[in-house]
mmCIF file of C-alpha atoms in Angstrom:
data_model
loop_
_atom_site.group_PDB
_atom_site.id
_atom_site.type_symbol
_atom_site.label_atom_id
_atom_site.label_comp_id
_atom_site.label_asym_id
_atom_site.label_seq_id
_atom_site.Cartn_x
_atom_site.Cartn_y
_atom_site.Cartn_z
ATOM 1 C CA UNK A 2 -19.982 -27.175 19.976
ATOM 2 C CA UNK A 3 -22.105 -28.028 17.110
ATOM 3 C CA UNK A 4 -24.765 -25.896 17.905
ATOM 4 C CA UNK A 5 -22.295 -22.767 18.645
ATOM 5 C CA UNK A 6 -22.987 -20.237 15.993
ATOM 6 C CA UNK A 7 -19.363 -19.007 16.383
ATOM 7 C CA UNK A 8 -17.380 -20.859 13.303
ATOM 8 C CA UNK A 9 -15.247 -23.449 15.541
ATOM 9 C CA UNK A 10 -12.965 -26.646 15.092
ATOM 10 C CA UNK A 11 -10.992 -28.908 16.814
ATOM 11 C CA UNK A 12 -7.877 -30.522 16.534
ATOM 12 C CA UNK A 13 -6.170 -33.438 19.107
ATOM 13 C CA UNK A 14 -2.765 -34.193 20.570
ATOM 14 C CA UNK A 15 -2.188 -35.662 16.659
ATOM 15 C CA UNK A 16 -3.349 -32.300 14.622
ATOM 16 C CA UNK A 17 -6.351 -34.396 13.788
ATOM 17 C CA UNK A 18 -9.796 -32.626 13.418
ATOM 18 C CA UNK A 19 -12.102 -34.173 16.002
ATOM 19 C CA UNK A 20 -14.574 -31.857 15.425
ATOM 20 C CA UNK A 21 -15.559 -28.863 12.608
ATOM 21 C CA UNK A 22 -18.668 -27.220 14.000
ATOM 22 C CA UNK A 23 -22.340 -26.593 11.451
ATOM 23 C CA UNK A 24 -20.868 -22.812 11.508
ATOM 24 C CA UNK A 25 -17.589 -23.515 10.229
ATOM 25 C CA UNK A 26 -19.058 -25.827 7.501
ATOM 26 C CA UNK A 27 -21.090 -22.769 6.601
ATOM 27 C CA UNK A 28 -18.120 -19.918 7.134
ATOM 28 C CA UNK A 29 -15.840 -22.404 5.162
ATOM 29 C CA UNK A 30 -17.900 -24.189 2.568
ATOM 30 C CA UNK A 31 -16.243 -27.157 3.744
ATOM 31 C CA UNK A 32 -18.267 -30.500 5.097
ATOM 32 C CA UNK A 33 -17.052 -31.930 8.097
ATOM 33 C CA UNK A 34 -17.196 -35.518 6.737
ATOM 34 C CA UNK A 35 -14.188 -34.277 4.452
ATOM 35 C CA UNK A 36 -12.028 -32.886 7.287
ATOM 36 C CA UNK A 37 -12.983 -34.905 10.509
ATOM 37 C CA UNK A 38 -9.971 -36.941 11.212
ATOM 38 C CA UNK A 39 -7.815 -35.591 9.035
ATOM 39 C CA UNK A 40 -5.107 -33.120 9.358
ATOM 40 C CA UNK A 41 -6.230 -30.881 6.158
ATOM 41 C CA UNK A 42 -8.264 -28.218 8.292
ATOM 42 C CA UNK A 43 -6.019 -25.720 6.096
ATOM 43 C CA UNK A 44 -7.569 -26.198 2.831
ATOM 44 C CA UNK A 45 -10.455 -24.829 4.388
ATOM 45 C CA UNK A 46 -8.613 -21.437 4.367
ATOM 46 C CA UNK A 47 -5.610 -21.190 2.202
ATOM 47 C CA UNK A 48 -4.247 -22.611 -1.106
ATOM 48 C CA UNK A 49 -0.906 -23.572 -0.361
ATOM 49 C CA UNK A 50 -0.491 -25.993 2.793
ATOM 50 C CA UNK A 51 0.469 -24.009 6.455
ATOM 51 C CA UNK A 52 0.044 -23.970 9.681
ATOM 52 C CA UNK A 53 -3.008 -22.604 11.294
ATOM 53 C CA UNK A 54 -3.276 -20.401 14.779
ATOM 54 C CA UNK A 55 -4.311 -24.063 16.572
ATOM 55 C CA UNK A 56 -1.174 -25.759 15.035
ATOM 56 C CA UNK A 57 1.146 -22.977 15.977
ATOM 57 C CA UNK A 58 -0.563 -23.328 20.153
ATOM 58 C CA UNK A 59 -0.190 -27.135 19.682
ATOM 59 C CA UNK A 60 3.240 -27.172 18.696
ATOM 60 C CA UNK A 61 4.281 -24.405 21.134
ATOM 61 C CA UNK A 62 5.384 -22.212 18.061
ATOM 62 C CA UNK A 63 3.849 -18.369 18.967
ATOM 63 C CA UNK A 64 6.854 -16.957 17.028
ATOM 64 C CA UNK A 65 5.595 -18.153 13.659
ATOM 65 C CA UNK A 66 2.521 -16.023 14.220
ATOM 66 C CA UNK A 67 4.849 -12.847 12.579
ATOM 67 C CA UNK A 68 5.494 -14.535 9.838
ATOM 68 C CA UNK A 69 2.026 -15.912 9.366
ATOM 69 C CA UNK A 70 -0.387 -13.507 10.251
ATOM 70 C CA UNK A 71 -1.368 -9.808 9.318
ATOM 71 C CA UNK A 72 -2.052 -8.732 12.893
ATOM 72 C CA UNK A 73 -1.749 -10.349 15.877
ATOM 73 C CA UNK A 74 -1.340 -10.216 20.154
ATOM 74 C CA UNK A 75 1.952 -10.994 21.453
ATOM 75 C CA UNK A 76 3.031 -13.857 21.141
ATOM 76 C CA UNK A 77 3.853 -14.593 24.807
ATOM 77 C CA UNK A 78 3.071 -18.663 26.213
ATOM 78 C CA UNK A 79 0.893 -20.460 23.689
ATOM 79 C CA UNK A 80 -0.088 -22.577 26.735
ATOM 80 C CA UNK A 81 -2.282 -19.268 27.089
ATOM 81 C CA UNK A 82 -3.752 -19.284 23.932
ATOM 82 C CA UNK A 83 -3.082 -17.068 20.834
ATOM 83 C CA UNK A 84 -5.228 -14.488 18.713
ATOM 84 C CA UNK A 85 -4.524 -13.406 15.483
ATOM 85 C CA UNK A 86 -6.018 -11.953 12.195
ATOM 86 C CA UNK A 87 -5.525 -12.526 8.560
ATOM 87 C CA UNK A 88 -7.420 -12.329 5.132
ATOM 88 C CA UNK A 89 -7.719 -15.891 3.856
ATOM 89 C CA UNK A 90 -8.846 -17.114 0.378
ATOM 90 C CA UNK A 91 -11.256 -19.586 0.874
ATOM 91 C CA UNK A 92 -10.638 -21.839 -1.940
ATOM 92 C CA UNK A 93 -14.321 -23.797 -1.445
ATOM 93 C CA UNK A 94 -16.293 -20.571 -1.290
ATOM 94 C CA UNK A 95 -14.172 -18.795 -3.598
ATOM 95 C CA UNK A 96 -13.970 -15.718 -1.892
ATOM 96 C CA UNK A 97 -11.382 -14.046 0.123
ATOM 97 C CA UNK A 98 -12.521 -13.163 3.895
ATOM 98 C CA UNK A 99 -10.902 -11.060 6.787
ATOM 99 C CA UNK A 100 -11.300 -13.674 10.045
ATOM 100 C CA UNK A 101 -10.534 -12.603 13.358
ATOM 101 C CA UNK A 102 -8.814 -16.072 15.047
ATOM 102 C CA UNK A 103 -8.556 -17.300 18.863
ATOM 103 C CA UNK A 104 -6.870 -20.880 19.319
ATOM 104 C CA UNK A 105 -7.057 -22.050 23.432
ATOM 105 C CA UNK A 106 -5.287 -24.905 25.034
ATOM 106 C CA UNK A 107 -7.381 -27.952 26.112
ATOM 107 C CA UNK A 108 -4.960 -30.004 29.122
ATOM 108 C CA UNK A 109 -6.213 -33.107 30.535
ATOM 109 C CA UNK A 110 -6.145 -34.119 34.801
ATOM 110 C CA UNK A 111 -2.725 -34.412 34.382
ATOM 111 C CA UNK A 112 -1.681 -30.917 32.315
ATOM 112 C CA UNK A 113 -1.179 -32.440 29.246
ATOM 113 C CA UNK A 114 -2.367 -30.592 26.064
ATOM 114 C CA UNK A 115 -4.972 -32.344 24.738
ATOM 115 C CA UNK A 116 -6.783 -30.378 21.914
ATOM 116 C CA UNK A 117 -6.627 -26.926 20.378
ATOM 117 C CA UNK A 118 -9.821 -25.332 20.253
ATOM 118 C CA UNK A 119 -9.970 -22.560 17.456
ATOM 119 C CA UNK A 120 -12.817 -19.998 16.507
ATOM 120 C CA UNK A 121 -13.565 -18.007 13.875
ATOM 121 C CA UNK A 122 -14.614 -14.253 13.232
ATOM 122 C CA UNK A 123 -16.063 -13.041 10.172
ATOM 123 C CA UNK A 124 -14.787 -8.896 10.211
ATOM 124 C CA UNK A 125 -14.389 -8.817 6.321
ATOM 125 C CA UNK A 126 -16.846 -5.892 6.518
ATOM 126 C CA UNK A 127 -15.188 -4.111 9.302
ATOM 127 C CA UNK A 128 -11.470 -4.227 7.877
ATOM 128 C CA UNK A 129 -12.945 -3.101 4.220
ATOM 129 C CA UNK A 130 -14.531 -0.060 6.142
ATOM 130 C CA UNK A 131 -10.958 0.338 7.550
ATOM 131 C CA UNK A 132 -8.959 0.409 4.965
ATOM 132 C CA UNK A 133 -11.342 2.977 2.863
ATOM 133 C CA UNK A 134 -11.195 5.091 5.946
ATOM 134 C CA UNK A 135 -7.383 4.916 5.690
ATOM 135 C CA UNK A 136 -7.405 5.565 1.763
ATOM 136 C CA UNK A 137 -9.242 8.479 2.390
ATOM 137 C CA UNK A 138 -6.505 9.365 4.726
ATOM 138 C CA UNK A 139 -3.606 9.004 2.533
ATOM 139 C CA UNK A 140 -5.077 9.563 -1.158
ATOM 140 C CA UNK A 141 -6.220 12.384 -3.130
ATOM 141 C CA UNK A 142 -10.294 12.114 -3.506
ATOM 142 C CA UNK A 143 -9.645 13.367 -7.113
ATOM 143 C CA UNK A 144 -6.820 11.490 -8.441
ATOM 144 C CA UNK A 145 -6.551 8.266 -6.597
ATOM 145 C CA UNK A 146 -2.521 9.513 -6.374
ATOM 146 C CA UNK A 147 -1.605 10.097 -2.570
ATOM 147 C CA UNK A 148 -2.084 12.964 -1.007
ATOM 148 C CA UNK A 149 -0.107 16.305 -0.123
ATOM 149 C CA UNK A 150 -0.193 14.451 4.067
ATOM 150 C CA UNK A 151 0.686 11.419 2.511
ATOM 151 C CA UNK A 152 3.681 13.174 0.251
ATOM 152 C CA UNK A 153 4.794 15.345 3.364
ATOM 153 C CA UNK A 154 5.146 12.754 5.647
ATOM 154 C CA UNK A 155 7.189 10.414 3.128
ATOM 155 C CA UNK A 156 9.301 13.219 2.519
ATOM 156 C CA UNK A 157 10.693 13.570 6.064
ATOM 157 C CA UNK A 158 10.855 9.450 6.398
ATOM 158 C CA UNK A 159 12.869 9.308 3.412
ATOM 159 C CA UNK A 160 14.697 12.645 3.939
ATOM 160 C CA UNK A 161 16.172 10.753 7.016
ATOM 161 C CA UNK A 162 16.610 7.133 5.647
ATOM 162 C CA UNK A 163 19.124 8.730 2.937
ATOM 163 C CA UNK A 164 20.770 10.722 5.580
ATOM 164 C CA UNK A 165 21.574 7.798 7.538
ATOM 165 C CA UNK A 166 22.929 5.349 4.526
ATOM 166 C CA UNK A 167 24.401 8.822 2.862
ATOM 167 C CA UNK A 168 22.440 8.636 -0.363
ATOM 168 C CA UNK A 169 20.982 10.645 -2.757
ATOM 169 C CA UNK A 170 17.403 11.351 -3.246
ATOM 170 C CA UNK A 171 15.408 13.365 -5.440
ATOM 171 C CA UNK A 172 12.175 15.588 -5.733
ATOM 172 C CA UNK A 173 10.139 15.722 -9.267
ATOM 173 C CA UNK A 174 7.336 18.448 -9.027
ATOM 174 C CA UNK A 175 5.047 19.457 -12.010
ATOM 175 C CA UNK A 176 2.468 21.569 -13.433
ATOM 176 C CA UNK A 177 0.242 21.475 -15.862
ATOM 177 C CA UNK A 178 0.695 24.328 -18.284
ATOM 178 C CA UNK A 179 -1.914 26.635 -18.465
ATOM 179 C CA UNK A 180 -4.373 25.092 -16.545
ATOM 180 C CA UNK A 181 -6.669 28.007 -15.546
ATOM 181 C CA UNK A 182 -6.823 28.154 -19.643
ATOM 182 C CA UNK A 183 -8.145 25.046 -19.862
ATOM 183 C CA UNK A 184 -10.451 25.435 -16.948
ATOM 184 C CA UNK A 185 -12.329 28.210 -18.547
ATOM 185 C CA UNK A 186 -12.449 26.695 -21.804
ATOM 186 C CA UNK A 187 -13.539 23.572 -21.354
ATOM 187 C CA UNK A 188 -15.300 24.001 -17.471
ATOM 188 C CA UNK A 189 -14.508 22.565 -14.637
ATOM 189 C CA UNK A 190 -15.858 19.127 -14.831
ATOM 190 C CA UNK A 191 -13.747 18.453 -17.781
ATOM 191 C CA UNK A 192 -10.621 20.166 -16.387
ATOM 192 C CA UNK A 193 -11.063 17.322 -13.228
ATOM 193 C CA UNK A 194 -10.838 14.418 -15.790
ATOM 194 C CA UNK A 195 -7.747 16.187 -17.532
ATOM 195 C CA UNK A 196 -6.386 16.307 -14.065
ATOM 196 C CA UNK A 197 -7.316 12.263 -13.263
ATOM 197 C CA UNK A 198 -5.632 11.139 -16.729
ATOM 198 C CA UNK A 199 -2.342 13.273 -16.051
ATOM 199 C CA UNK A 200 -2.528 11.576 -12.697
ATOM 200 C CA UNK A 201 -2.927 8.286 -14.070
ATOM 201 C CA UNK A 202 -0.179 8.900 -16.659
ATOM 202 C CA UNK A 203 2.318 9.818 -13.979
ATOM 203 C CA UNK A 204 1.680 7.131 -11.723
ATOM 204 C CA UNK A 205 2.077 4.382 -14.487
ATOM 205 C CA UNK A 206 5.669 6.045 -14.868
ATOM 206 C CA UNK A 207 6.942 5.832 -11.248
ATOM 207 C CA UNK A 208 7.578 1.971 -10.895
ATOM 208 C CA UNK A 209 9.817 1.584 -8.435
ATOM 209 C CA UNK A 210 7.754 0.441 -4.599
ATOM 210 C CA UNK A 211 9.977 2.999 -3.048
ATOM 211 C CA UNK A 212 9.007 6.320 -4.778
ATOM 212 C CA UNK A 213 5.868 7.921 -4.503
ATOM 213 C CA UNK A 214 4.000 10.104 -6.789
ATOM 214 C CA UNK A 215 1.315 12.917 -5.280
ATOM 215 C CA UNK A 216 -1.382 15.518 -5.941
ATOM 216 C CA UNK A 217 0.988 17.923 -4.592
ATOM 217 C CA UNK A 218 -1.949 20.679 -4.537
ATOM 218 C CA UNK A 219 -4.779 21.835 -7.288
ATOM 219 C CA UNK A 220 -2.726 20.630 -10.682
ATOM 220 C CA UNK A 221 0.603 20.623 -9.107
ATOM 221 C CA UNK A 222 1.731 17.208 -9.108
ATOM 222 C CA UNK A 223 5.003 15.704 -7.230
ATOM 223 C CA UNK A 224 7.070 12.625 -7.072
ATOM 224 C CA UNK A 225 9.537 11.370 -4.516
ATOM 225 C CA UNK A 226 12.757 9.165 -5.243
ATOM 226 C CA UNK A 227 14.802 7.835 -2.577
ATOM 227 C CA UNK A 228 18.289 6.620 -3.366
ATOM 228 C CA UNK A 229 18.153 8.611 -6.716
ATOM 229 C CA UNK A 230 20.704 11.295 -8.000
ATOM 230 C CA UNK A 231 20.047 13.908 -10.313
ATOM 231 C CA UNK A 232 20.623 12.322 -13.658
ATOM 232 C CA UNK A 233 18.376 9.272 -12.743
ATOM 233 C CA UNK A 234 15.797 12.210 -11.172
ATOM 234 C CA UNK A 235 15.813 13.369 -15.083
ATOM 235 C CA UNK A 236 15.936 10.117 -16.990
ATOM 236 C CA UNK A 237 11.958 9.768 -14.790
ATOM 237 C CA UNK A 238 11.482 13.365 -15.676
ATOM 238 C CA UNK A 239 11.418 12.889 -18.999
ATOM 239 C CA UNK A 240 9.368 9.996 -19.206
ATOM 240 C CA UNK A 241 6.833 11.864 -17.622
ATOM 241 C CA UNK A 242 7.074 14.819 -19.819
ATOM 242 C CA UNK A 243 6.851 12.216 -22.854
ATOM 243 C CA UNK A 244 3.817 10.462 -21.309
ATOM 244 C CA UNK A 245 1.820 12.948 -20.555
ATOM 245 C CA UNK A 246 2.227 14.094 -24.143
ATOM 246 C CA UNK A 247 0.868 10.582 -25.520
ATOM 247 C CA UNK A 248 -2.206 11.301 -24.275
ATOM 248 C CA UNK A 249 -2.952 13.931 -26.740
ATOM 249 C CA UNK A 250 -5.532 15.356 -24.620
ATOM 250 C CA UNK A 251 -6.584 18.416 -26.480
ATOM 251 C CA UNK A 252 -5.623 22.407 -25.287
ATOM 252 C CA UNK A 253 -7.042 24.437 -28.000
ATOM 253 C CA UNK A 254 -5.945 27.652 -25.641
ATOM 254 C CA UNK A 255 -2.989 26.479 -24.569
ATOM 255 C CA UNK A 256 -0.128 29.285 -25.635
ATOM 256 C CA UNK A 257 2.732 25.894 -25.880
ATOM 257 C CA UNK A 258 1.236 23.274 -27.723
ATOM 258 C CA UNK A 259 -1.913 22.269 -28.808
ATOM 259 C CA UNK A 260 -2.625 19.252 -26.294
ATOM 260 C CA UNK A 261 -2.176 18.996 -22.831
ATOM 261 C CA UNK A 262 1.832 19.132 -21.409
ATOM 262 C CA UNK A 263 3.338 19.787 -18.186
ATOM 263 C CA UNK A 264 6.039 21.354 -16.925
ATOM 264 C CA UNK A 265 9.016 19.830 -14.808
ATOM 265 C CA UNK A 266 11.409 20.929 -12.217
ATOM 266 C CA UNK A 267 14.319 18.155 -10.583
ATOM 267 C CA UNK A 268 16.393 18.557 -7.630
ATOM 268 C CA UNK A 269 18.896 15.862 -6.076
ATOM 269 C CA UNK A 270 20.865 15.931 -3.378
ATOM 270 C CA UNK A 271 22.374 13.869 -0.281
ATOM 271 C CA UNK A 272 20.729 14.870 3.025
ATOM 272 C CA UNK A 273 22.405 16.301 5.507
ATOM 273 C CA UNK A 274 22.504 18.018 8.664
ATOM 274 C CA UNK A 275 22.988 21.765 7.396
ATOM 275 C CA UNK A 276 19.966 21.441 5.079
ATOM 276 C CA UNK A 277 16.365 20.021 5.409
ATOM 277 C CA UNK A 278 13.714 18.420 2.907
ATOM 278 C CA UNK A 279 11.939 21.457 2.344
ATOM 279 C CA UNK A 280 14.693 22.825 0.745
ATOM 280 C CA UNK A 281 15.232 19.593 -1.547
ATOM 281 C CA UNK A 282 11.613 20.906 -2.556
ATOM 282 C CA UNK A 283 12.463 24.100 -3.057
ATOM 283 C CA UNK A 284 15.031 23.326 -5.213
ATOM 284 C CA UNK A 285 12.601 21.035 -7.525
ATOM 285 C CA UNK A 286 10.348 24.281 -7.268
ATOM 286 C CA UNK A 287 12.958 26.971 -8.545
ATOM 287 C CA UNK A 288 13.266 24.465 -11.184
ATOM 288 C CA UNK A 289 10.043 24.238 -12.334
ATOM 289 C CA UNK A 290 9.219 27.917 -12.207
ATOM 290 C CA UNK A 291 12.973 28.432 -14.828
ATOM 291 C CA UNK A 292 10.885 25.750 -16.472
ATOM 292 C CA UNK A 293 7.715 27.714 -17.139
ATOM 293 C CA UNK A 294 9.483 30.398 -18.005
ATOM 294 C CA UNK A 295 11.688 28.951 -20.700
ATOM 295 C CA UNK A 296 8.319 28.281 -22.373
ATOM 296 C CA UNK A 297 6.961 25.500 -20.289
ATOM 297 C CA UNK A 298 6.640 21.744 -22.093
ATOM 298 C CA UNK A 299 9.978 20.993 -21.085
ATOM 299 C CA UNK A 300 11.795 19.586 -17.459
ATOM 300 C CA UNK A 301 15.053 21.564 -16.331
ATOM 301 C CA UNK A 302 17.166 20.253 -13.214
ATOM 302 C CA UNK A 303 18.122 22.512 -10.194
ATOM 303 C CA UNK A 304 21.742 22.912 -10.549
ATOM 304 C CA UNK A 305 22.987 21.578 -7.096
ATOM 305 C CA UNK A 306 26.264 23.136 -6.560
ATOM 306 C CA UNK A 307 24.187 26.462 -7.568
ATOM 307 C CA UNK A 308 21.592 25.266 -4.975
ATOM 308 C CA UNK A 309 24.240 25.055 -2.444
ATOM 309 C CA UNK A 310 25.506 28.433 -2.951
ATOM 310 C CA UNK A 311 22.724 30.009 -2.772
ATOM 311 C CA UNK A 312 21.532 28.505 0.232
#
């Protein structure tokens, strides 16, 4: 096993290390002299003492692997031997790697377990390739905010959740007043970084995990807020509306104000069967157009029981 260029270690009956491979002291930073006979093969990996894939075989524990481990197979008889997958710090080398783990069962003539054999699978590269593939996915290239797939999909999911508990939730959508203006007076290139600081002011507002703020389409922008009724839709709303002022990003052809401002429509409601998300977002949207046209720099709420009759 020494000469194995797979990163591999060993540990007995005891959790001991009997043996920590030339490629694991070279994945790990860590000498084998330190960890041979001890039952520290962890420091290797983490910062904080656990339990690693050959401890969970050894101890006939596959369960822990959910609460351990980013990805793994099913758990099934550890006898069998586990796989798993998990970014790990790497306190010695001080960086933090992606391995790909497999821990097999050693038994003796008699079917005892013996030993845990586990190896090790460098696939930092691979998962970082991953996950940009998946940001590009689910973010605006522009903005950085998420994008109008990424907005319509958590609309639905959360359109649903709050029908089931029987909660409000709300829809924020924006524009940013008199954009084409500010296109053709200051060019394009300048009119993307306007775009990428409203963005950036918007999504420093929206704090809560559960919401979500998007680049609902050209310099539309939108935010979603489960379990949120219309008065906490506008407290958000105006925040917005107030940060995107502070950036005193100036409009010189603007016909509201002399920096950049948006404006805001907010609709609320509780989900139900006789009415779907789109028209939660249609609401926000009738909104924001009585916005623009009550001279823009301003939010104004859909009134629901309006809404209602209308629909």
């Amino acid at each position: 096993m020494q000469h194995l260029v797979v990163p591999t270690f060993v540990i007995n009956a005891e959790r001991r290390v009997i043996i920590w491979n030339r490629a694991c002291e070279r994945l790990t930073g860590v000498p084998a002299h330190e960890v041979i006979g001890t039952s520290d093969h962890w420091r290797a990996f983490y910062d904080e003492q656990r339990h690693c894939l050959a401890d969970l075989v050894l101890m006939g524990r596959p369960e822990a692997m959910d609460e351990l481990y980013v990805t793994h197979a099913e758990p099934g008889d550890s006898t069998h031997g586990l796989r798993a997958e998990n970014w790990c710090v790497m306190p010695q080398v001080k960086k933090r790697l992606y391995l790909a783990v497999d821990a097999g069962p050693i038994f003796d003539e008699d079917g005892a377990l013996m030993a845990v054999v586990e190896t090790l699978r460098d696939q930092t590269e691979q998962k970082l390739a991953q996950m940009a593939l998946q940001s590009l996915a689910v973010k605006d290239g522009l903005t950085g905010l998420a994008n109008r797939r990424s907005f319509d999909e958590k609309l639905e999911a959360e359109w649903l959740h709050n029908q089931r508990e029987g909660t409000s939730m709300a829809v924020l959508l924006m524009d940013v007043d008199h954009f084409k203006l500010y296109n053709d007076t200051y060019g394009h290139q300048m009119g993307d970084t306007c775009l990428k600081s409203v963005a950036a002011a918007i999504d420093k507002q929206v704090f809560r995990p559960s919401d979500l703020a998007a680049r609902y389409g050209g310099e539309e922008f939108a935010v979603i807020m489960p379990n949120t009724d219309l008065d906490g839709a506008r407290h958000v709303a105006d925040r917005l509306i107030e940060a995107v002022r502070e950036l005193r990003l100036p409009h010189s052809a603007s016909q509201t104000e002399d920096c950049v401002t948006i404006s805001l429509g907010a609709a609320a409601f509780i989900p139900s069967d006789q009415r779907g998300s789109g028209d939660l977002v249609a609401a926000a949207d009738a909104a924001l157009y009585r916005a623009k046209h009550q001279g823009r720099n301003r939010v104004v709420c859909a009134d629901r029981v309006a809404e209602l009759v209308e629909a």
